[in-house]
mmCIF file of C-alpha atoms and ligand atoms in Angstrom:
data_model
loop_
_atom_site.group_PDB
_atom_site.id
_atom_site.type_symbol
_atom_site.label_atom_id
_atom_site.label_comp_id
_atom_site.label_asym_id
_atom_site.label_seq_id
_atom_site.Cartn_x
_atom_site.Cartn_y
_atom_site.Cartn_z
ATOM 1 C CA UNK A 1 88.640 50.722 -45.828
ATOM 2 C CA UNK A 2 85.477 52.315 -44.817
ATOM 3 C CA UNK A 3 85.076 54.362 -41.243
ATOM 4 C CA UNK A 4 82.179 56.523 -40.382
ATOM 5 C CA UNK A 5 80.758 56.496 -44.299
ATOM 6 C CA UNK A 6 83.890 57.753 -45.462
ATOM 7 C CA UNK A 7 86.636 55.801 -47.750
ATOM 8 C CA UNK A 8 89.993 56.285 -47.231
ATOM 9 C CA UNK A 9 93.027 55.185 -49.067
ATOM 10 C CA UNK A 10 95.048 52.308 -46.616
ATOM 11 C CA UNK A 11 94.354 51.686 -43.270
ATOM 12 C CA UNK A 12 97.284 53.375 -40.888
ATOM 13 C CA UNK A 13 96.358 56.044 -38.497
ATOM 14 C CA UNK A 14 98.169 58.458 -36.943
ATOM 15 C CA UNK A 15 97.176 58.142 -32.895
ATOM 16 C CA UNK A 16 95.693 61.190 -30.454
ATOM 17 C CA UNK A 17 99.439 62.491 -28.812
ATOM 18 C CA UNK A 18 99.039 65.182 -26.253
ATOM 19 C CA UNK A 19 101.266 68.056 -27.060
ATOM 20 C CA UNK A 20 102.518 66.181 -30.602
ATOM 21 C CA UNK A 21 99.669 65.729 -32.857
ATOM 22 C CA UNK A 22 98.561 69.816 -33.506
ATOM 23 C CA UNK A 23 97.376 70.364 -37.023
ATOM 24 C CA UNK A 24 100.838 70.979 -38.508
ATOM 25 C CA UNK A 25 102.138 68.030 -37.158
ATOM 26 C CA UNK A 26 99.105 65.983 -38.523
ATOM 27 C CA UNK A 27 99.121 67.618 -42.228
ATOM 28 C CA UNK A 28 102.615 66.248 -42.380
ATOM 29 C CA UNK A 29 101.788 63.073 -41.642
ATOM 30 C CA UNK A 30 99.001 63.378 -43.752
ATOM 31 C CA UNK A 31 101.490 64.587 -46.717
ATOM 32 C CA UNK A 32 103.628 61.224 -46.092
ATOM 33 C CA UNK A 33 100.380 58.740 -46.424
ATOM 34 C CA UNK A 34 98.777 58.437 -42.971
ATOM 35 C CA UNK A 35 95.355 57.512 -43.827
ATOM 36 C CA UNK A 36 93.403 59.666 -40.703
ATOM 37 C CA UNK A 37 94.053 61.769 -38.216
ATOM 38 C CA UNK A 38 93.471 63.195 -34.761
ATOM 39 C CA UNK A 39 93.748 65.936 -32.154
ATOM 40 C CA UNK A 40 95.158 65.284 -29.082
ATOM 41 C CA UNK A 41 92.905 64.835 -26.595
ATOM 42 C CA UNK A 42 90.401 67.437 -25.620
ATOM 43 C CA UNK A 43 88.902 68.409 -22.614
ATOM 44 C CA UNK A 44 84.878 68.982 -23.245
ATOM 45 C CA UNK A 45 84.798 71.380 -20.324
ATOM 46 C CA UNK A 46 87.321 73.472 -21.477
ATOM 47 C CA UNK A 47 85.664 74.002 -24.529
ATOM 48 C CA UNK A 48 82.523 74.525 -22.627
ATOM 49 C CA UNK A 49 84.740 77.057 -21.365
ATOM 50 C CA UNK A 50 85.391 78.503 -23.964
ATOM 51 C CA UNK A 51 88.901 78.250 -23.732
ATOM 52 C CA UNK A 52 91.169 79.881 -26.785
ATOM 53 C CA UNK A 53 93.770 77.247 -26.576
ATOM 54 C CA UNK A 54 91.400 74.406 -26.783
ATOM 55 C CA UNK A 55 89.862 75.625 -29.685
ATOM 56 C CA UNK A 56 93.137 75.961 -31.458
ATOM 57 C CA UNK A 57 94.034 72.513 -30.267
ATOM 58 C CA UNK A 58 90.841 71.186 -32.112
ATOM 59 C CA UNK A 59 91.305 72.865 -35.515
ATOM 60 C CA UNK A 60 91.275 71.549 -38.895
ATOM 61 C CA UNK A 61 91.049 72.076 -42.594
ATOM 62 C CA UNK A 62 89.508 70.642 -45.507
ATOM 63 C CA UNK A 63 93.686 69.817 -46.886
ATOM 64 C CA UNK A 64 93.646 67.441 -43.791
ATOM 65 C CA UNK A 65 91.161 64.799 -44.879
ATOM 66 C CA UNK A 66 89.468 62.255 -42.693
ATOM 67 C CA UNK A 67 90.431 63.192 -39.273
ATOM 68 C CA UNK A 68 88.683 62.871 -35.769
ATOM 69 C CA UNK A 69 88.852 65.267 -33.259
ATOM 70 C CA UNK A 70 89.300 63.737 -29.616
ATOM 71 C CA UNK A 71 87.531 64.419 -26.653
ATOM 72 C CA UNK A 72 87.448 63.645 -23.090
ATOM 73 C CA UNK A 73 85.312 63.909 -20.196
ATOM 74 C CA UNK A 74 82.611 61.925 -18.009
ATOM 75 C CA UNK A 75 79.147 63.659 -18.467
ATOM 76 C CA UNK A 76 77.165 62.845 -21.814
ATOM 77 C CA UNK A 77 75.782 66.003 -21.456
ATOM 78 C CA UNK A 78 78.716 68.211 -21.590
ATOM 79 C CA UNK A 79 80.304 66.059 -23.899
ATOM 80 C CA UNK A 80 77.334 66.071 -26.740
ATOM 81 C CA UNK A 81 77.544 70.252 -25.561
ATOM 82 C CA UNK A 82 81.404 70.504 -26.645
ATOM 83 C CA UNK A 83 81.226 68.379 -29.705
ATOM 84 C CA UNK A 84 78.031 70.612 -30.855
ATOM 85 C CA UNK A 85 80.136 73.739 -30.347
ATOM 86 C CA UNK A 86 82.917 71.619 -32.203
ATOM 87 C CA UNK A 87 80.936 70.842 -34.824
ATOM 88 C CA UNK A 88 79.363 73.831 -36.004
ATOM 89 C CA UNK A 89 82.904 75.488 -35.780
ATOM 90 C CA UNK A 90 84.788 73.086 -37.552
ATOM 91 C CA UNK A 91 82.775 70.700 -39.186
ATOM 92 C CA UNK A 92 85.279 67.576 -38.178
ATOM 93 C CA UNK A 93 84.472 64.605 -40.346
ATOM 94 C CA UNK A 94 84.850 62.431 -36.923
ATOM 95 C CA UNK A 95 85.007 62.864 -33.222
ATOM 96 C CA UNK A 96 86.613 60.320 -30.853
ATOM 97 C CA UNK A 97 86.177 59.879 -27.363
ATOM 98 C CA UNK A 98 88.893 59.427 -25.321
ATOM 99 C CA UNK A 99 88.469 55.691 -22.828
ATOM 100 C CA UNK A 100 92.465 55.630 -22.452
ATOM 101 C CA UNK A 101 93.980 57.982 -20.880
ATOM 102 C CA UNK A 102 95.736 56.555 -17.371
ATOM 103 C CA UNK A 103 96.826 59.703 -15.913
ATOM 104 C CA UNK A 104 94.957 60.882 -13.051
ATOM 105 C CA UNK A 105 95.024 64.582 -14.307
ATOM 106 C CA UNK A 106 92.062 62.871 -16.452
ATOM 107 C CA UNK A 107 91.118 60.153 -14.513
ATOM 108 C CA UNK A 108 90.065 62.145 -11.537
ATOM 109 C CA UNK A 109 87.255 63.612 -12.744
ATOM 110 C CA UNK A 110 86.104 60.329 -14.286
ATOM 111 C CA UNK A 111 87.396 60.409 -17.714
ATOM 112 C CA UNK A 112 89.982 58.545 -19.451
ATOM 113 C CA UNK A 113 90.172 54.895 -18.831
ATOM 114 C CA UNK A 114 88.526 55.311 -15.983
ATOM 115 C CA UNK A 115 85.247 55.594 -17.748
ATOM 116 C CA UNK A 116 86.165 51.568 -18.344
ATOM 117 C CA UNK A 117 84.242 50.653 -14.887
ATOM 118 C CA UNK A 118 80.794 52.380 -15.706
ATOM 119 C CA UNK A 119 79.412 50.574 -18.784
ATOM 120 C CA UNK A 120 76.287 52.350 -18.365
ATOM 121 C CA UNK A 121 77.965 55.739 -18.569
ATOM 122 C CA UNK A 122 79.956 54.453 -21.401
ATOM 123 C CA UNK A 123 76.868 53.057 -22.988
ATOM 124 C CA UNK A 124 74.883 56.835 -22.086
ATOM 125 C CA UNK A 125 78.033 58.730 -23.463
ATOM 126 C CA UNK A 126 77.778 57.112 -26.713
ATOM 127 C CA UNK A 127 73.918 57.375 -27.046
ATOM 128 C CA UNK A 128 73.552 60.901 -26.113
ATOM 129 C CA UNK A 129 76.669 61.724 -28.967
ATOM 130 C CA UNK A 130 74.519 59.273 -31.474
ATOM 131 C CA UNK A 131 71.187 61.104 -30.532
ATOM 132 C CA UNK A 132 72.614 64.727 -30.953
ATOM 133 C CA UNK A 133 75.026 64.757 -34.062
ATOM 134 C CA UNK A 134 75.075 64.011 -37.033
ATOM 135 C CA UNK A 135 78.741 63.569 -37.157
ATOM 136 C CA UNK A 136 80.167 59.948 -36.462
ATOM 137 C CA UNK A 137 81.937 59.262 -33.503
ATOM 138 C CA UNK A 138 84.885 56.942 -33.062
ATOM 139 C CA UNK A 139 86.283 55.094 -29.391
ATOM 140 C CA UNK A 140 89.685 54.612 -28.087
ATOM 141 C CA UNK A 141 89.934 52.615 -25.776
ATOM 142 C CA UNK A 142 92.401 50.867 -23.552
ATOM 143 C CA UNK A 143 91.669 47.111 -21.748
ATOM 144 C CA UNK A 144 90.638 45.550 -18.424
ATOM 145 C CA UNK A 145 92.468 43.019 -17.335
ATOM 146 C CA UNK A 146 89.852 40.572 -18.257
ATOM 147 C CA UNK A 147 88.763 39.940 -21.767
ATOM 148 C CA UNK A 148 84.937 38.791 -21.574
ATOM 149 C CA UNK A 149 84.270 42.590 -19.252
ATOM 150 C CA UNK A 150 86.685 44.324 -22.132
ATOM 151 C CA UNK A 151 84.300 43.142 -25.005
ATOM 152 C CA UNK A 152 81.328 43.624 -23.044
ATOM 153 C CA UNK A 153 82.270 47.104 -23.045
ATOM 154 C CA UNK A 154 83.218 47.199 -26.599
ATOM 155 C CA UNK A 155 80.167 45.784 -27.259
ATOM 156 C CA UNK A 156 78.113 48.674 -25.304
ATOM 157 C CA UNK A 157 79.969 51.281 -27.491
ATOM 158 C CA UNK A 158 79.048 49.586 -30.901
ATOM 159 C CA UNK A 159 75.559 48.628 -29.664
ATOM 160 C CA UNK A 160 75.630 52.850 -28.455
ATOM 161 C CA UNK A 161 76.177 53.918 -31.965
ATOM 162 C CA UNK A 162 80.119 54.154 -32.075
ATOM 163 C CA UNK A 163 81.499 54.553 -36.178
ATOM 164 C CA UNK A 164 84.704 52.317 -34.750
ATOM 165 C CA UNK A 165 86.943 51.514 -32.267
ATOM 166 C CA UNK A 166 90.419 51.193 -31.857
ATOM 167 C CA UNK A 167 92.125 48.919 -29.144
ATOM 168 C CA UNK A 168 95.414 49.757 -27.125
ATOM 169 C CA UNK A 169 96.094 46.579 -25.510
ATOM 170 C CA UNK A 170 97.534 48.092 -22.184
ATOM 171 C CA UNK A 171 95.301 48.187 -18.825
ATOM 172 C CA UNK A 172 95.418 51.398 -16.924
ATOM 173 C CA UNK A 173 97.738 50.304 -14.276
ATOM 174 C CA UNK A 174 100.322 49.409 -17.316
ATOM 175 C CA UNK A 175 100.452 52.958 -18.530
ATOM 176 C CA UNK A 176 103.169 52.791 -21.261
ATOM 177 C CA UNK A 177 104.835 49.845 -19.590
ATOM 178 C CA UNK A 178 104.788 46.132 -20.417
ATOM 179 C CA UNK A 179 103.650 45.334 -23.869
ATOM 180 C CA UNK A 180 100.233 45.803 -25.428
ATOM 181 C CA UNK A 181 98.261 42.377 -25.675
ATOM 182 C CA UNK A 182 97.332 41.714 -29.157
ATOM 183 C CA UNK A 183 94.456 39.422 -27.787
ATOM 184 C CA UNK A 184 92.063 41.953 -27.065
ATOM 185 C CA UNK A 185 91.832 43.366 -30.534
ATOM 186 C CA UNK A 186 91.596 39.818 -31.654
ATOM 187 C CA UNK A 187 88.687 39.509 -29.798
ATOM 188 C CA UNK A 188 86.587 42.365 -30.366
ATOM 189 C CA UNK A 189 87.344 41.964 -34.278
ATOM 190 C CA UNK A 190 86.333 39.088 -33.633
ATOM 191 C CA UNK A 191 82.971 39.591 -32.072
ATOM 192 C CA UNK A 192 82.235 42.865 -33.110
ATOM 193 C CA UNK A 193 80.816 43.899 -36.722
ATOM 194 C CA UNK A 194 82.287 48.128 -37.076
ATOM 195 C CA UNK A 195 86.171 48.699 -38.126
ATOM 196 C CA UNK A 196 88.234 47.971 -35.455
ATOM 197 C CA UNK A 197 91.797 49.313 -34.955
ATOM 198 C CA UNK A 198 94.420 47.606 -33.107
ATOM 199 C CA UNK A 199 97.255 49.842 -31.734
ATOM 200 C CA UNK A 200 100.216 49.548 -29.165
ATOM 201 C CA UNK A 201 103.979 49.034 -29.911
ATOM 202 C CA UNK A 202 103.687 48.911 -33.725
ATOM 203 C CA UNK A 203 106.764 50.667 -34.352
ATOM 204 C CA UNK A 204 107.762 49.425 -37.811
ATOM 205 C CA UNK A 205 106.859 47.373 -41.153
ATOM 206 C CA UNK A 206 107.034 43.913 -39.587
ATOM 207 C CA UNK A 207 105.287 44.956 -36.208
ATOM 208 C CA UNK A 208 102.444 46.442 -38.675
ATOM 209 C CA UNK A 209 102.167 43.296 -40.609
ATOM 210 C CA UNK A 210 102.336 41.448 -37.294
ATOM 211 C CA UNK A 211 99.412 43.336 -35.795
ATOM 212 C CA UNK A 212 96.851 42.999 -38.648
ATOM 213 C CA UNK A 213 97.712 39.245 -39.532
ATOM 214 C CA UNK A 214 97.390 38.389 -35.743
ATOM 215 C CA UNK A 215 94.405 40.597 -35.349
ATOM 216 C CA UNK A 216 92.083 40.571 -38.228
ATOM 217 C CA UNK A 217 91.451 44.025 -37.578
ATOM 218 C CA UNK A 218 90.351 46.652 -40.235
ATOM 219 C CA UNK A 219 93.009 49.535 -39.532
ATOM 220 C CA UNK A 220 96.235 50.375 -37.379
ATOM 221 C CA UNK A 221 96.806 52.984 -35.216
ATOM 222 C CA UNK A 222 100.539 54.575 -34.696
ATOM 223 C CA UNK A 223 101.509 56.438 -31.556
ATOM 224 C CA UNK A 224 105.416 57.562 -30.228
ATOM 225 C CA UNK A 225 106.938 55.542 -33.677
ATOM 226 C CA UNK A 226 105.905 58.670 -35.635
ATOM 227 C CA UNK A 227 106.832 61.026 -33.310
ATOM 228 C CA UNK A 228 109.546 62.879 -36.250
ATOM 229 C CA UNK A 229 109.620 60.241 -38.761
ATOM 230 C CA UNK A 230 106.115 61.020 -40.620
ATOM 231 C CA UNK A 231 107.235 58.902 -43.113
ATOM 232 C CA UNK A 232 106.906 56.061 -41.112
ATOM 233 C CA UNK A 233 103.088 55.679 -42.520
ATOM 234 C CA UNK A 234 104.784 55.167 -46.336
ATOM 235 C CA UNK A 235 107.100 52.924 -45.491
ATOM 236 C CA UNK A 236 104.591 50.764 -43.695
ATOM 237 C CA UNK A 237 101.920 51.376 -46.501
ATOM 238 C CA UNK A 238 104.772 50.119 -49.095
ATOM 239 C CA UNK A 239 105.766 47.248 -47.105
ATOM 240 C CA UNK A 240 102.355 46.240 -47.023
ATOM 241 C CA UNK A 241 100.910 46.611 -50.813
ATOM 242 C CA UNK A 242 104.567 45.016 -51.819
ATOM 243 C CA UNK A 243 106.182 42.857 -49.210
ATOM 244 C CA UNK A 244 109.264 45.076 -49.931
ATOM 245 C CA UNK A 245 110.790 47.605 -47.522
ATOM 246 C CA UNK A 246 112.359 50.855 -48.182
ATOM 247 C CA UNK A 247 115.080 52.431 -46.708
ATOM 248 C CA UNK A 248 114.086 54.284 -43.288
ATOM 249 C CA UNK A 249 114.651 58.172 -43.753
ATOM 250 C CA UNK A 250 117.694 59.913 -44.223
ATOM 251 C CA UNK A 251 119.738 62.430 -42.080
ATOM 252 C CA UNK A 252 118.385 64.768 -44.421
ATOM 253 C CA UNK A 253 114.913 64.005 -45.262
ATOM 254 C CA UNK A 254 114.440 64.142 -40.978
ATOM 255 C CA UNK A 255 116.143 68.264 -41.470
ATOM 256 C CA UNK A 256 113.124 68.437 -44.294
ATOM 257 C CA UNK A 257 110.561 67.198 -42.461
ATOM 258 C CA UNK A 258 111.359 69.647 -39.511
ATOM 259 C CA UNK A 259 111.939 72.341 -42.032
ATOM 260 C CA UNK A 260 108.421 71.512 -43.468
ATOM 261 C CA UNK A 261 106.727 71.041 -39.908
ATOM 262 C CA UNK A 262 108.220 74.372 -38.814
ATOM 263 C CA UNK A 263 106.547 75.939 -41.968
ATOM 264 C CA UNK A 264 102.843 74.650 -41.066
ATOM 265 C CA UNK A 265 103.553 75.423 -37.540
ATOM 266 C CA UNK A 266 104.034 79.740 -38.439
ATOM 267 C CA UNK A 267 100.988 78.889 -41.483
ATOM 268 C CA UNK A 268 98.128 77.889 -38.937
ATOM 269 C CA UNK A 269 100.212 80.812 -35.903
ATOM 270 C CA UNK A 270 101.382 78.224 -33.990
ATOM 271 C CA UNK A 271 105.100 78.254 -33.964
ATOM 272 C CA UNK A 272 105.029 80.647 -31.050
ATOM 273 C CA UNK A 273 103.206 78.726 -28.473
ATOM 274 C CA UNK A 274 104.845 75.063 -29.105
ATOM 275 C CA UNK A 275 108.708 74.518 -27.408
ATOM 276 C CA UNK A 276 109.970 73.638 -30.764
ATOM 277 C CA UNK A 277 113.671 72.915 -29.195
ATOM 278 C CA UNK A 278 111.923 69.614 -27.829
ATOM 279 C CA UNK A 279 109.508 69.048 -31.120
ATOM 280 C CA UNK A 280 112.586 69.188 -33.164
ATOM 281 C CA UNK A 281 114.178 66.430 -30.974
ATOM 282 C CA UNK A 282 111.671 63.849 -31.826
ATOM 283 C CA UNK A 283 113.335 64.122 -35.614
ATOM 284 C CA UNK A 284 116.750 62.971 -34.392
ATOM 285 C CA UNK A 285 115.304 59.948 -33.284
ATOM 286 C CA UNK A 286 117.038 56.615 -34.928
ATOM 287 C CA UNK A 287 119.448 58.572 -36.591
ATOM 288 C CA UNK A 288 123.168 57.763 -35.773
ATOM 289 C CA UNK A 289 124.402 60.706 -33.788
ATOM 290 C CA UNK A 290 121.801 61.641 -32.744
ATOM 291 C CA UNK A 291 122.769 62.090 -29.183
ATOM 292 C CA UNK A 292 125.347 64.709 -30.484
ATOM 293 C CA UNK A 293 122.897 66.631 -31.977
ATOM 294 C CA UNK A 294 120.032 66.512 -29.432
ATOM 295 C CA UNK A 295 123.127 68.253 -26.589
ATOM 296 C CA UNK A 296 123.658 70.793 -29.465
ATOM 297 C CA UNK A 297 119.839 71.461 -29.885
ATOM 298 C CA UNK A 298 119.791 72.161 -25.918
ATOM 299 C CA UNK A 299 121.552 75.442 -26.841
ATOM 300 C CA UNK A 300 119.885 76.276 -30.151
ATOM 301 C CA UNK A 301 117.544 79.374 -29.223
ATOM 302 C CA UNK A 302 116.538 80.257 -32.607
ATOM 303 C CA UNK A 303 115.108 78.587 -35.832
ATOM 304 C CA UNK A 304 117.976 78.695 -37.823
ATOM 305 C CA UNK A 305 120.504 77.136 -35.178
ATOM 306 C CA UNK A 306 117.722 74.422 -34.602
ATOM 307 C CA UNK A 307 118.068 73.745 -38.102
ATOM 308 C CA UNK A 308 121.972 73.953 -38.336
ATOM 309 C CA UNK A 309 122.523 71.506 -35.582
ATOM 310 C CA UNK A 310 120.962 68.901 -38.155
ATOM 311 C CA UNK A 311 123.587 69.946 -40.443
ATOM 312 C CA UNK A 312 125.872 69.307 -38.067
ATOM 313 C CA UNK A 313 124.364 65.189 -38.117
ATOM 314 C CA UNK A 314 123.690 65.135 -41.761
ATOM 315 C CA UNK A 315 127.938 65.665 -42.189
ATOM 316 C CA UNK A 316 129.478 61.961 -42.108
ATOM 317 C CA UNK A 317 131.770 60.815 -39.012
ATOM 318 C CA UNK A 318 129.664 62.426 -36.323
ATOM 319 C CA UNK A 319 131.003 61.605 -33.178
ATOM 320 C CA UNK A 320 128.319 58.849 -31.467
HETATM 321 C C1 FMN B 401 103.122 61.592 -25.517
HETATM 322 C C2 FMN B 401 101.843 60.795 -25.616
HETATM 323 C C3 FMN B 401 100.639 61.454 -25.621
HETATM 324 C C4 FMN B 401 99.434 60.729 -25.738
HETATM 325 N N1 FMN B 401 98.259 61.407 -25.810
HETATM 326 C C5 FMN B 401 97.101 60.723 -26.019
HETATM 327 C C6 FMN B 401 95.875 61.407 -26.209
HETATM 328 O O1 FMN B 401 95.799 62.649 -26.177
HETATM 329 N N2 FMN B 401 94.752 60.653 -26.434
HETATM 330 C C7 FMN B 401 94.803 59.279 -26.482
HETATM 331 O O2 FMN B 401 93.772 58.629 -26.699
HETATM 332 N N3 FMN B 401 95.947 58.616 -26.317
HETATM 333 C C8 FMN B 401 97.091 59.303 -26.117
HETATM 334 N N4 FMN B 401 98.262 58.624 -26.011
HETATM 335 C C9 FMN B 401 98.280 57.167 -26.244
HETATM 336 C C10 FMN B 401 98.566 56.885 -27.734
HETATM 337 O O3 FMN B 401 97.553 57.398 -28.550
HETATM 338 C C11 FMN B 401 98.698 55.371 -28.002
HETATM 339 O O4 FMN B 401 97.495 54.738 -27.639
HETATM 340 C C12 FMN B 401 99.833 54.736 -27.194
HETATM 341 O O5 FMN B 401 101.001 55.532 -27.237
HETATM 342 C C13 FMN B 401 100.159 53.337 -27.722
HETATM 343 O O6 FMN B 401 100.512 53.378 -29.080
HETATM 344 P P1 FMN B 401 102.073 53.384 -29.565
HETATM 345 O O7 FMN B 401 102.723 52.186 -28.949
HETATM 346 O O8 FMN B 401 101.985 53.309 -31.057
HETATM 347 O O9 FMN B 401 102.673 54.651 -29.058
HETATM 348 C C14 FMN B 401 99.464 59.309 -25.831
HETATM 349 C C15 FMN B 401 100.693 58.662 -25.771
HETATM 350 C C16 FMN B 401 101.868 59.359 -25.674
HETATM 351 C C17 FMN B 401 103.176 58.621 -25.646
#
């Protein structure tokens, strides 16, 4: 598919995850076929700020591909400011604004999904990024509980210059809760003429298949299902090109991928500043005995006991 004049090989994307999706964990993902990318979400004052931790939280590198980086906030202003510091520092191929996010940490000050009930701000936000860079810009966004005001606003973002937009079919009030509602993304494929990704719940090859059949859409977007199982995007990919599944990942292709993660992690300095006792839990995820190893990872305090306690699940017979 095409997305913001680029052409990428397959159409799953790894989804923005606070505190998940750093550049380590997104090279891996890359390295395992997911077809773009993106930072966590990214506060445009704080990099207005100046902040050193923001910055590394919006990094990338040419190995990474088509990625977006994803930004938040509620004044087109400052946001067209941040992404211009953005992109002269890191040239991003994309940038992504953030219309999800349900927590009032972000909603407070306007942002989030609660830029959802200004469609002039929305439309201004999108204008001012289209006026200003010459990098293409992407929207996430979730849904109102009404479908003719949730393509409206889709509409407003296309009609504003958006590259794409991808579709979580939860309101606000859900948060994570309930199950996303296919039906929106229907409808704004539907309607709408840019690449349009549907995401929410697709945790697997048949949910994938499900959610592009149903849809129509152009792309799929994958959130907490690759959370330590980056190869989650292959097996999907597979299933899709051959109708054939393959077997989910080992005990002891999970230890590699941590192993690997770990190493990006201490390539781009990052291994100090991430709890990777709780990163390395997401890898145990699925595999039987599991809970076994996630109590022995609760005393692991270096890198090599982290590691161990997998070898500890990878021996058959583990108690369940
Ligand atoms: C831990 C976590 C962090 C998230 N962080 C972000 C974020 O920074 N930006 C964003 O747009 N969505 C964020 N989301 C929402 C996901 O991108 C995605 O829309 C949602 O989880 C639904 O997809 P899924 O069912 O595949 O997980 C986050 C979700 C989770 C669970």
């Amino acid at each position: 598919m095409k997305i913001g004049g680029y052409s990428i090989s397959g159409n799953i994307f790894l989804a923005p995850l606070a505190d998940v999706t750093n550049i380590a964990y997104r090279l891996l993902c890359k390295q395992h076929g997911a077809s773009v990318t993106y930072t966590e979400m990214i506060s445009s004052d704080a990099v207005l700020n100046g902040n050193s931790q923001t910055f590394r939280r919006a990094m990338t590198c040419k190995e990474e591909g088509v990625m977006g980086i994803q930004l938040f906030g509620n004044s087109p202003e400052k946001i067209t400011a941040a992404a211009r510091i953005l992109e002269e520092r890191y040239s991003p191929p994309m940038f992504d604004i953030n219309l999800g996010c349900p927590f009032p940490v972000v909603t407070k000050n306007g942002g989030g999904s609660a830029l959802l009930r200004s469609v002039d701000l929305v439309q201004d936000i999108f204008m001012n990024l289209n006026e200003n860079l010459t990098t293409p810009v992407s929207a996430k966004m979730r849904v109102l509980g009404n479908t003719d005001a949730t393509v409206r606003i889709a509409r407003v973002i296309e009609d504003a210059g958006a590259c794409a937009i991808t579709v979580h079919g939860r309101t606000r009030s859900q948060k994570y809760g309930g199950t996303s509602d296919l039906e929106y993304a229907k409808l704004i494929k539907s309607e709408l003429s840019i690449p349009i990704i549907v995401n929410g719940d697709i945790r697997d090859e048949h949910s994938a298949e499900h959610a592009l059949a149903y849809t129509g859409c152009d792309g799929l977007m994958i959130g907490r299902a690759a959370m330590g199982d980056p190869r989650l995007f292959d097996r999907i990919s597979y299933y899709l090109e051959t109708g054939e599944c393959i077997a989910p990942a080992t005990c002891t292709q999970r230890r590699d991928d941590l192993i690997n993660y770990v190493e990006l992690l201490e390539r781009f300095d990052l291994l100090g500043s991430m709890n990777i006792r709780s990163h390395a839990q997401w890898f145990t995820r699925g595999l039987d005995g599991s809970r076994k190893v996630r109590q022995l990872l609760n005393h692991a305090d270096d890198m090599s006991s982290i590691i161990e306690c997998f070898d500890v699940l990878c021996e058959p017979n583990v108690d369940q």
